[in-house]
PDB file of C-alpha atoms in Angstrom:
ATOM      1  CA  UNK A  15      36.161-166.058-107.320  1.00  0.00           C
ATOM      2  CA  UNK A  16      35.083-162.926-109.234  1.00  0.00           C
ATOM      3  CA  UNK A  17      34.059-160.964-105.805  1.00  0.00           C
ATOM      4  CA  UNK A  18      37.481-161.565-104.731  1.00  0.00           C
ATOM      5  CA  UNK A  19      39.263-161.083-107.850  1.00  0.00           C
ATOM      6  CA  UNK A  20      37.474-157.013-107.514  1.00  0.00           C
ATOM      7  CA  UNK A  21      37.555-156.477-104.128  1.00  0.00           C
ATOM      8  CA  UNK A  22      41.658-157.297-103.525  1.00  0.00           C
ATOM      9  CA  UNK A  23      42.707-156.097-106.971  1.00  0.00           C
ATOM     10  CA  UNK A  24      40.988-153.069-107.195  1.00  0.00           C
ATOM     11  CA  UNK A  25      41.881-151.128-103.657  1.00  0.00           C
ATOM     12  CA  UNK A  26      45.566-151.771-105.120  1.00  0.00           C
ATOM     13  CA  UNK A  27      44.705-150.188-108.995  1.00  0.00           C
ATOM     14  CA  UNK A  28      43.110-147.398-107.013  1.00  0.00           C
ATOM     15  CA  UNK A  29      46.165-147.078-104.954  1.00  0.00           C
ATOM     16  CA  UNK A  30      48.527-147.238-108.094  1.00  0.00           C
ATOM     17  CA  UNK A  31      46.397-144.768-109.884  1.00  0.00           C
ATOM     18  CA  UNK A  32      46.568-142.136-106.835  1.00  0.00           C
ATOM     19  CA  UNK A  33      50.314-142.574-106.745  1.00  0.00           C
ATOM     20  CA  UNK A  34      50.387-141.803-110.621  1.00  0.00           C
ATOM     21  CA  UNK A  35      48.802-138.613-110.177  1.00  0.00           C
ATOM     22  CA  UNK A  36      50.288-137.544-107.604  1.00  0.00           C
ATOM     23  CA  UNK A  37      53.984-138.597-109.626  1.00  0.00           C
ATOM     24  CA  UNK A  38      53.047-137.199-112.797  1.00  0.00           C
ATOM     25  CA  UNK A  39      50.058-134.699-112.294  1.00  0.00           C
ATOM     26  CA  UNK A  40      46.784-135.124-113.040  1.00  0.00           C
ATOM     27  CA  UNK A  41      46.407-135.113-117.083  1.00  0.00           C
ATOM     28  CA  UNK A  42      48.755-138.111-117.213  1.00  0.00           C
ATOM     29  CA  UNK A  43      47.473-139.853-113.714  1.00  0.00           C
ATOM     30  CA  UNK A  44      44.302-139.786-115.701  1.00  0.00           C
ATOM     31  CA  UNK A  45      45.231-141.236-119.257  1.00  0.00           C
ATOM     32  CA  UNK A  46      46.399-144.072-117.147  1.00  0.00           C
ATOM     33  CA  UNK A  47      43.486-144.635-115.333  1.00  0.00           C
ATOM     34  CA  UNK A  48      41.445-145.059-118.750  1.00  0.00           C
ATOM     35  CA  UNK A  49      43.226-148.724-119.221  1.00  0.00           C
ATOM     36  CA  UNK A  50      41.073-151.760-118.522  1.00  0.00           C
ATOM     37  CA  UNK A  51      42.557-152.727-115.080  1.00  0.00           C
ATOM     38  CA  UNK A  52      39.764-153.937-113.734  1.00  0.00           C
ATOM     39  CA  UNK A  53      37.263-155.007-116.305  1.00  0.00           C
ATOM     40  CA  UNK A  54      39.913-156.963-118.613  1.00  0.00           C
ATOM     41  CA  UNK A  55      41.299-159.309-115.880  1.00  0.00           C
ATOM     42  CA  UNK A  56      36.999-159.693-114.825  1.00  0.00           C
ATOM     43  CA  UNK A  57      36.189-160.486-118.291  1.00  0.00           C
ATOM     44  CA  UNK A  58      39.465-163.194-118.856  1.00  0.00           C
ATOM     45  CA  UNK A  59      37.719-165.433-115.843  1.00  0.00           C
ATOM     46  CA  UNK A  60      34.471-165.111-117.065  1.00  0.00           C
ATOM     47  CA  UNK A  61      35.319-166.121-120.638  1.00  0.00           C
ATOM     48  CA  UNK A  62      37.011-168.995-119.316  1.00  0.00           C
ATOM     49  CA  UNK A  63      34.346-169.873-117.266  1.00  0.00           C
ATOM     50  CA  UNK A  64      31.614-169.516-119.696  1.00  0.00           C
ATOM     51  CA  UNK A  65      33.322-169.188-123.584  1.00  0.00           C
ATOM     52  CA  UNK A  66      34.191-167.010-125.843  1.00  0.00           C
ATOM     53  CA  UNK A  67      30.514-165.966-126.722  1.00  0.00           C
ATOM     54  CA  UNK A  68      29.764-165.242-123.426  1.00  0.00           C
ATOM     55  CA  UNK A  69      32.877-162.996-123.588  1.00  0.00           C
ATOM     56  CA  UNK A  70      32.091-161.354-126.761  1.00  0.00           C
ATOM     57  CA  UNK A  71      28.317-160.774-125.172  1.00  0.00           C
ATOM     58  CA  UNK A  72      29.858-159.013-122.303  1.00  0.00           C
ATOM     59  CA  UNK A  73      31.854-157.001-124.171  1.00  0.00           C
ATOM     60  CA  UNK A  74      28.882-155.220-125.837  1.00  0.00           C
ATOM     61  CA  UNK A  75      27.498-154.898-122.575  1.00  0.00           C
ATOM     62  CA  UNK A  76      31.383-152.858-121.158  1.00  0.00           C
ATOM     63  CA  UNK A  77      31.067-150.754-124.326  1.00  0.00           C
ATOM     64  CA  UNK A  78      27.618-149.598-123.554  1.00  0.00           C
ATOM     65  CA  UNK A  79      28.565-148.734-120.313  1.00  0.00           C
ATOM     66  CA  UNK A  80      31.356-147.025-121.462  1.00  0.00           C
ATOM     67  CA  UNK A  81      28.791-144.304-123.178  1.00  0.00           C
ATOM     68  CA  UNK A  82      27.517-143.847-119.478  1.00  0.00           C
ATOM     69  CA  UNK A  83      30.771-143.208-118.056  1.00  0.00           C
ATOM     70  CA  UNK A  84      30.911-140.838-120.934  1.00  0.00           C
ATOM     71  CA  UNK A  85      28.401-138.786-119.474  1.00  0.00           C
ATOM     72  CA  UNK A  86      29.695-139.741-116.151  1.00  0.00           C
ATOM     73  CA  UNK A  87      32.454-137.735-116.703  1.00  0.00           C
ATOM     74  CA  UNK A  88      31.332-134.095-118.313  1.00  0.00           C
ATOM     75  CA  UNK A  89      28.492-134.240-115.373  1.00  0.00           C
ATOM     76  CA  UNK A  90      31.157-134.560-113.031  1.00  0.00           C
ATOM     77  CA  UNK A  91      33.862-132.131-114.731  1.00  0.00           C
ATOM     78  CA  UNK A  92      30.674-129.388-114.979  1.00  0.00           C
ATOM     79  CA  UNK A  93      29.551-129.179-111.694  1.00  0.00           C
ATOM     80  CA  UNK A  94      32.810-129.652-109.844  1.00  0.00           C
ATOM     81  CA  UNK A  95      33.550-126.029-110.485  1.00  0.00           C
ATOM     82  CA  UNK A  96      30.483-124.585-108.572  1.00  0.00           C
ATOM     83  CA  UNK A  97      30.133-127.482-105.867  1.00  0.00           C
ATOM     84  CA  UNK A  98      31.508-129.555-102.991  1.00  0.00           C
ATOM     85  CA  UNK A  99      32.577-133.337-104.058  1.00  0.00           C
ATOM     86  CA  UNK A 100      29.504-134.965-102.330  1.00  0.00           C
ATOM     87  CA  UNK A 101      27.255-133.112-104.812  1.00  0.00           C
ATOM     88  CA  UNK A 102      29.218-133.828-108.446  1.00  0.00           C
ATOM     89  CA  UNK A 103      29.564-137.407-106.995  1.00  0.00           C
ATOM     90  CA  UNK A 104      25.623-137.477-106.344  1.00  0.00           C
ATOM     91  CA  UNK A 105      25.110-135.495-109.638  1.00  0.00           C
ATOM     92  CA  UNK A 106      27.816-137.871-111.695  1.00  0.00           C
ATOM     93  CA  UNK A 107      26.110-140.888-110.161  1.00  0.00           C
ATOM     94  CA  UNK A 108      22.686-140.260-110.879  1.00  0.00           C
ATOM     95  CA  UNK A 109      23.450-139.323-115.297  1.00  0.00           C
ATOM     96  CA  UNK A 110      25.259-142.691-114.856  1.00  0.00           C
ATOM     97  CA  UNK A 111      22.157-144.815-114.230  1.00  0.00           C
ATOM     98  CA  UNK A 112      20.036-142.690-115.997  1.00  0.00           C
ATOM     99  CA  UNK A 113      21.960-143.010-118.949  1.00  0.00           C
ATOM    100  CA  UNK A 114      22.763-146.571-118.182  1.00  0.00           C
ATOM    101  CA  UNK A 115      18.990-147.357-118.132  1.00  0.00           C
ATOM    102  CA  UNK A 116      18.096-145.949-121.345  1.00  0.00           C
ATOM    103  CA  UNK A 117      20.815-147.171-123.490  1.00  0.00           C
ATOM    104  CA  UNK A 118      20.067-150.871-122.098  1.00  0.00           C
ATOM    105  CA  UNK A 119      16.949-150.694-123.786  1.00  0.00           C
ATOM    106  CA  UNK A 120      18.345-149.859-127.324  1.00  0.00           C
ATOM    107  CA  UNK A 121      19.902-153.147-128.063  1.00  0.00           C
ATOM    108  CA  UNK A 122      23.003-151.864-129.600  1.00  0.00           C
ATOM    109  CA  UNK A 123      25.208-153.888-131.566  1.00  0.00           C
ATOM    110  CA  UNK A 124      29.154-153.833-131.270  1.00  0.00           C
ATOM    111  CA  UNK A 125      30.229-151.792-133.503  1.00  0.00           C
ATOM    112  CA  UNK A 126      27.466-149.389-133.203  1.00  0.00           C
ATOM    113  CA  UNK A 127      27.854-149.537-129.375  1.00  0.00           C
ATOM    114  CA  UNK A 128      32.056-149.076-129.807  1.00  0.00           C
ATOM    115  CA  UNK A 129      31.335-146.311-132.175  1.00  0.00           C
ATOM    116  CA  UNK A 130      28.646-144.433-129.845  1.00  0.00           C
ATOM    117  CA  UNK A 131      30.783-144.866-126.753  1.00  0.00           C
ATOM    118  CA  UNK A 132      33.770-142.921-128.546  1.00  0.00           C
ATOM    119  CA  UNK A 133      31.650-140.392-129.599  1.00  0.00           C
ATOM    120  CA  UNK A 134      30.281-139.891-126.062  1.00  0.00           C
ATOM    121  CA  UNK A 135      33.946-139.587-124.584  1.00  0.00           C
ATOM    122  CA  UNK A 136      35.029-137.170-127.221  1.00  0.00           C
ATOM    123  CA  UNK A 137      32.363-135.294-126.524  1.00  0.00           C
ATOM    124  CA  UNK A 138      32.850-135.379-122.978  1.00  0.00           C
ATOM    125  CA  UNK A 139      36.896-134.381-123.875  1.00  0.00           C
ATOM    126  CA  UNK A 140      35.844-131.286-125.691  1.00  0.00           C
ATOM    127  CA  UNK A 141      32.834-129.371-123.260  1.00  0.00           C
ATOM    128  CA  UNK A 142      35.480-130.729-120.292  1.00  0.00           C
ATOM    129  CA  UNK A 143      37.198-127.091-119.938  1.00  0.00           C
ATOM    130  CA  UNK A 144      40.873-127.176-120.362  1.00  0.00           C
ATOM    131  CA  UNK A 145      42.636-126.223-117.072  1.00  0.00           C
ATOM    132  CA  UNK A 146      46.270-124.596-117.303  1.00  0.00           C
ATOM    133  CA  UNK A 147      46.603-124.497-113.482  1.00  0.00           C
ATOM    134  CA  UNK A 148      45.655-127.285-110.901  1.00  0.00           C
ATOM    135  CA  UNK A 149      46.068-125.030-107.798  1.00  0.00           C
ATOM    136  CA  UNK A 150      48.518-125.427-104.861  1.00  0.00           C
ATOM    137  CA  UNK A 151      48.595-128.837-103.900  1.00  0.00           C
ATOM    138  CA  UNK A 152      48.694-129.401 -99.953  1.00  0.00           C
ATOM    139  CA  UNK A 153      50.639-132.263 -98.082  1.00  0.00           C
ATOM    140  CA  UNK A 154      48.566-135.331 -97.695  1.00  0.00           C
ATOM    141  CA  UNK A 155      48.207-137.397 -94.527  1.00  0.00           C
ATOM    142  CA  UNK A 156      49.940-140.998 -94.056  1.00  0.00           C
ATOM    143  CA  UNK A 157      46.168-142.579 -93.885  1.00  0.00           C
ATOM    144  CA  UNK A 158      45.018-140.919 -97.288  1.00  0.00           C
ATOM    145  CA  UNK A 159      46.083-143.850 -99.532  1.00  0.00           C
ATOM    146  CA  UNK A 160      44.316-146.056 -97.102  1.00  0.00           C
ATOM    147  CA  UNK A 161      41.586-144.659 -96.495  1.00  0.00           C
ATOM    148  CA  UNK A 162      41.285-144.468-100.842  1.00  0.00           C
ATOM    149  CA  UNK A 163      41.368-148.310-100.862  1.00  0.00           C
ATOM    150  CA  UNK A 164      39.029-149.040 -98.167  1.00  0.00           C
ATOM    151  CA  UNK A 165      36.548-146.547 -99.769  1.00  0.00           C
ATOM    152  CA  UNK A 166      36.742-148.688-103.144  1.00  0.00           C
ATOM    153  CA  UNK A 167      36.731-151.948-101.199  1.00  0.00           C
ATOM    154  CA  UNK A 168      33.247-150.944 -99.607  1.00  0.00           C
ATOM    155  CA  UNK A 169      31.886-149.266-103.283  1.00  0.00           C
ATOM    156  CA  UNK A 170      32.679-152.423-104.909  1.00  0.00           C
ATOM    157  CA  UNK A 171      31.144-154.877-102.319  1.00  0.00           C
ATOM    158  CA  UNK A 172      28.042-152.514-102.601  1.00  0.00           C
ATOM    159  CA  UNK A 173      27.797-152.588-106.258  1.00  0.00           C
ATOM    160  CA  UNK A 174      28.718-156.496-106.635  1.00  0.00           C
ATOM    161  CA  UNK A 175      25.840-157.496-104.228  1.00  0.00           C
ATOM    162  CA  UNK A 176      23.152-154.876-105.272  1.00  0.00           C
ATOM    163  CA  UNK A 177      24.047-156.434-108.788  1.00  0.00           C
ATOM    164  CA  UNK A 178      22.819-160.025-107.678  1.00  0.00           C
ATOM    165  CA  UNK A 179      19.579-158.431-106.775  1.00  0.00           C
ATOM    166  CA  UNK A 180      18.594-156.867-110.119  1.00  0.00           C
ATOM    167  CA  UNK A 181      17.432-157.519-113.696  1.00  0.00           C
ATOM    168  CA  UNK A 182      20.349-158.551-115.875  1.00  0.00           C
ATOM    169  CA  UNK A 183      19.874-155.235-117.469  1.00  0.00           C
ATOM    170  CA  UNK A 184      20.117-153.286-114.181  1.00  0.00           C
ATOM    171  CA  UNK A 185      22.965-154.947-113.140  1.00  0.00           C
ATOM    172  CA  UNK A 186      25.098-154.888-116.094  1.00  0.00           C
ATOM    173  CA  UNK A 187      25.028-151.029-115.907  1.00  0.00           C
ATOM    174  CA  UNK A 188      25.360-151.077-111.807  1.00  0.00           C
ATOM    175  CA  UNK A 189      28.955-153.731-112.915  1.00  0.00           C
ATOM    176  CA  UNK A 190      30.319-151.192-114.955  1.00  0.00           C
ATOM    177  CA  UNK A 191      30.331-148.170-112.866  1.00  0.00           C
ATOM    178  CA  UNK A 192      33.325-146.305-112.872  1.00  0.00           C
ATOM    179  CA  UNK A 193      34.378-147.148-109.348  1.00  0.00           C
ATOM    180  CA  UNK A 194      38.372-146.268-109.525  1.00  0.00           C
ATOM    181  CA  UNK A 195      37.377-142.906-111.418  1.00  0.00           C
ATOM    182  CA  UNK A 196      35.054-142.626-108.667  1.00  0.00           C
ATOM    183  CA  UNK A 197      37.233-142.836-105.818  1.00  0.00           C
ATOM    184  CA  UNK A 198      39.979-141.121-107.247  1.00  0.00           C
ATOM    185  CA  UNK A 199      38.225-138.224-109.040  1.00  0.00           C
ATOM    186  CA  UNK A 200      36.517-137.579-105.646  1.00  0.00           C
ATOM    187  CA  UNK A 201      39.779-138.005-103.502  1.00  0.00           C
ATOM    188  CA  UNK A 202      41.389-135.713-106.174  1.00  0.00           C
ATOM    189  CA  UNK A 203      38.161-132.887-105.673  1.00  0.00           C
ATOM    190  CA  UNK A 204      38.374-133.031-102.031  1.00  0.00           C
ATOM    191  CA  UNK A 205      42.459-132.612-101.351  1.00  0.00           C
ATOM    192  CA  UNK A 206      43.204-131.057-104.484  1.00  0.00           C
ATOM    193  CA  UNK A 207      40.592-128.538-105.783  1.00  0.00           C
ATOM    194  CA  UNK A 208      37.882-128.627-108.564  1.00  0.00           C
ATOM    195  CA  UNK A 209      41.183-127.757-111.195  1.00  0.00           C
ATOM    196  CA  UNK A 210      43.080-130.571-110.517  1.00  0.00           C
ATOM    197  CA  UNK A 211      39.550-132.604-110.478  1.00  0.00           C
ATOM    198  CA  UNK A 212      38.548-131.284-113.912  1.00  0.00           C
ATOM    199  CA  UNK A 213      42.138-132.311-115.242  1.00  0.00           C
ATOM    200  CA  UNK A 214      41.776-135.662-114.136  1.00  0.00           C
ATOM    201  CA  UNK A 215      38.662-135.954-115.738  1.00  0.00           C
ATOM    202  CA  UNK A 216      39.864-134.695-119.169  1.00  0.00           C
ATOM    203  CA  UNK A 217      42.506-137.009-119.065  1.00  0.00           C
ATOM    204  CA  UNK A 218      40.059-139.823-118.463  1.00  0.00           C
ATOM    205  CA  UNK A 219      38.007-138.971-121.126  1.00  0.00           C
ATOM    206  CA  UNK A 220      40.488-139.626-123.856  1.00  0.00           C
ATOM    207  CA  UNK A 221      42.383-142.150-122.096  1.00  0.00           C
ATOM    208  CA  UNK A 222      39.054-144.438-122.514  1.00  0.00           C
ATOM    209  CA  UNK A 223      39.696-144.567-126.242  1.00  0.00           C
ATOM    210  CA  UNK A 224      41.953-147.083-125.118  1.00  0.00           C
ATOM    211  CA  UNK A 225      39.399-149.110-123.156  1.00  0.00           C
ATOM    212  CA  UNK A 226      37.213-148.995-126.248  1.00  0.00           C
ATOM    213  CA  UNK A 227      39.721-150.523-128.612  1.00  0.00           C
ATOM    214  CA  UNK A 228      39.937-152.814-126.112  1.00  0.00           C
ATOM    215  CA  UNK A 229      36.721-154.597-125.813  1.00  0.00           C
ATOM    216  CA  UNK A 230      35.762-153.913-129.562  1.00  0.00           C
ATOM    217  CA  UNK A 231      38.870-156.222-130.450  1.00  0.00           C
ATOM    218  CA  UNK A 232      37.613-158.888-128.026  1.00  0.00           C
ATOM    219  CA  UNK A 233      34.747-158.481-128.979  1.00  0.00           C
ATOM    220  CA  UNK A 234      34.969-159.205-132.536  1.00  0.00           C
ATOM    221  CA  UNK A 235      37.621-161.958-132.381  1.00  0.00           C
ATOM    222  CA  UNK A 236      37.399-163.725-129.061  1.00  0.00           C
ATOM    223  CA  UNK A 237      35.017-166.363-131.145  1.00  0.00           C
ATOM    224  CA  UNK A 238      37.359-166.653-134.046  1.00  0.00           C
ATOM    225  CA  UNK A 239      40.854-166.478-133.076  1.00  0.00           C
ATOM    226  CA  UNK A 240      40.232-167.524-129.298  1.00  0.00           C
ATOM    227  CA  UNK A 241      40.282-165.932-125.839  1.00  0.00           C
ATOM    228  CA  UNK A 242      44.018-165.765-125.048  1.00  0.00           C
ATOM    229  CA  UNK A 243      44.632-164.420-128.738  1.00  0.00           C
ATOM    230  CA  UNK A 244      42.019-161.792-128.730  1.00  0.00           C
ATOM    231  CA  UNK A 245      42.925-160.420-125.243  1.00  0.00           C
ATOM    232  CA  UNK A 246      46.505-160.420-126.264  1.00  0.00           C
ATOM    233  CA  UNK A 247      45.794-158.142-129.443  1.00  0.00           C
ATOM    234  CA  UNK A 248      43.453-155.868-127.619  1.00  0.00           C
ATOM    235  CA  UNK A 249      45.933-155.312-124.734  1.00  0.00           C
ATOM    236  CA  UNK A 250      48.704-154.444-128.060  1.00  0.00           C
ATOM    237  CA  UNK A 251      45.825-152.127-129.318  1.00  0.00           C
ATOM    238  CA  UNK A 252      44.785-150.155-125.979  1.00  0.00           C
ATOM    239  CA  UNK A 253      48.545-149.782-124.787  1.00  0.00           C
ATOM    240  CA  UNK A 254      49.587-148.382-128.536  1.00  0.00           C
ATOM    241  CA  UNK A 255      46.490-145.911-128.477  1.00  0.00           C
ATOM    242  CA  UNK A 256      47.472-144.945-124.357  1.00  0.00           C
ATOM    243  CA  UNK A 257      51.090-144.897-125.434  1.00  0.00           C
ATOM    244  CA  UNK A 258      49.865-142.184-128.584  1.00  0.00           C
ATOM    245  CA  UNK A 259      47.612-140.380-126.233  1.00  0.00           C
ATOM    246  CA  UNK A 260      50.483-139.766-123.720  1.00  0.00           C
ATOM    247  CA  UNK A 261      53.032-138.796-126.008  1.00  0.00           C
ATOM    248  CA  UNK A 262      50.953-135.881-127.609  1.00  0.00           C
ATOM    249  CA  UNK A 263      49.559-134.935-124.277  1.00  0.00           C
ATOM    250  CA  UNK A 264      53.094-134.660-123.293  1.00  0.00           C
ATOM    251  CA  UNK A 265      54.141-132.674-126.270  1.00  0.00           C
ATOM    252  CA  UNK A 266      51.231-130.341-126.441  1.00  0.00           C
ATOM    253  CA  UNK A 267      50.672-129.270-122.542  1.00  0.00           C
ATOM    254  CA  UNK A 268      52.989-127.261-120.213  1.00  0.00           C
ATOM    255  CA  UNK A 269      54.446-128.754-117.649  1.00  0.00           C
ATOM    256  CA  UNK A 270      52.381-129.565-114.940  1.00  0.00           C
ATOM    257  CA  UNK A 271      53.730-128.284-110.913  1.00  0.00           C
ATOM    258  CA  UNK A 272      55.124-131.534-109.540  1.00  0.00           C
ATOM    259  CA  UNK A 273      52.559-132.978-106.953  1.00  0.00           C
ATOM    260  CA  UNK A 274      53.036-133.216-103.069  1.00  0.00           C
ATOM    261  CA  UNK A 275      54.072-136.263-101.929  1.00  0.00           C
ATOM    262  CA  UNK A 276      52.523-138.032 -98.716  1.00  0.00           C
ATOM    263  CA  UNK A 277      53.579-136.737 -95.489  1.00  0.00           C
ATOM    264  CA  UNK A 278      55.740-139.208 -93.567  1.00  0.00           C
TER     265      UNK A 278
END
């Protein structure tokens, strides 16, 4: 139910999150992206499969990962300015589990895990460097939006089943990997430039304050106040901190050049 709940939903967020970018640049394509899309809907089955504990146990596990994707992210921002996309996805990919492996061992707690996993994307916000210009933007091809989806089909079929062949430590970092930053940020490098890249990257970075808020509220109520009621204040609490994010964003950057549409 899961596998099939990830690998039809998440083709279409990727698709929705490539349109967004391409609508409203970069910077705001990215501060959408940071939402929990995927992982919320994931973690609603599982905690009505298995409880609210379970739930809350898992949501540790999101927030640790989250510090990874932290890293994830100023890896990838860094060394998209002097290299292709194949080599800041390799680069991006390989801090991931790195990091992923060595803050599995630490045994952090929620809080301490929410707390660290901000830290690590605001960090990751302020060594991104701010770019004023994305570049030219060329005219895509009718397949590209396809071709996105089918990409994130195949990484998340990958990741699901090399997950049921590892430790549960291993493959609670390998089920958090940031697959639609993955596929878009690289899509974005590729047709776009390293500029637009980088943007999309900043805006990612803060946008995942949201996703924080998110799992640190079910977190630390899906036990007391119940499943539905926790998810239903932690979707209030990531779309008012997205919402705040977007509006200062807005108000503090110039106006990005409109992106190319598809060609026909």
């Amino acid at each position: 139910m899961l596998f099939l709940l990830k690998i039809t939903i998440t083709p279409v967020l990727v698709a929705l999150m490539s349109l967004a970018a391409r609508r409203w640049g970069p910077t705001i394509g990215g501060l959408v992206m940071g939402l929990p899309w995927m992982t919320g809907p994931i973690l609603y089955f599982l905690g009505l499969e298995r409880g609210e504990a379970y739930a809350a146990d898992v949501a540790v596990g999101v927030l640790v990962g989250t510090i990874c994707i932290g890293a994830y992210i100023a890896v990838f921002a860094y060394v998209a300015k002097h290299a292709p996309w194949f080599i800041c996805l390799s680069c991006a990919a390989l801090t991931y589990m790195v990091t992923g492996y060595a803050t599995s061992k630490l045994g952090l707690s929620l809080w301490v895990a929410a707390m660290s996993a901000a830290a690590s994307l605001l960090l990751a916000f302020l060594i991104t460097p701010r770019v004023k210009d994305a570049g030219g933007l060329r005219v895509l091809p009718w397949w590209d939006i396809p071709a996105r989806m089918l990409g994130t089909a195949m990484l998340v079929a990958f990741i699901t089943f090399s997950a049921d062949h590892l430790g549960p430590e291993l493959s609670g970092i390998v089920a958090t990997y940031p697959v639609i930053l993955t596929i878009v940020a690289t899509f974005t490098h590729a047709q776009w430039g390293w500029r637009a890249a980088v943007q999309l990257a900043r805006g990612v970075s803060l946008s995942l304050l949201s996703f924080v808020a998110f799992f640190l509220v079910v977190g630390s109520m899906a036990e007391s106040i119940g499943l539905v009621w926790s998810f239903v204040l932690a979707t209030l609490a990531a779309l008012l901190i997205s919402s705040l994010l977007i509006f200062f964003s807005q108000r503090r950057r110039p106006a990005e050049p409109e992106s190319v549409k598809a060609a026909d």
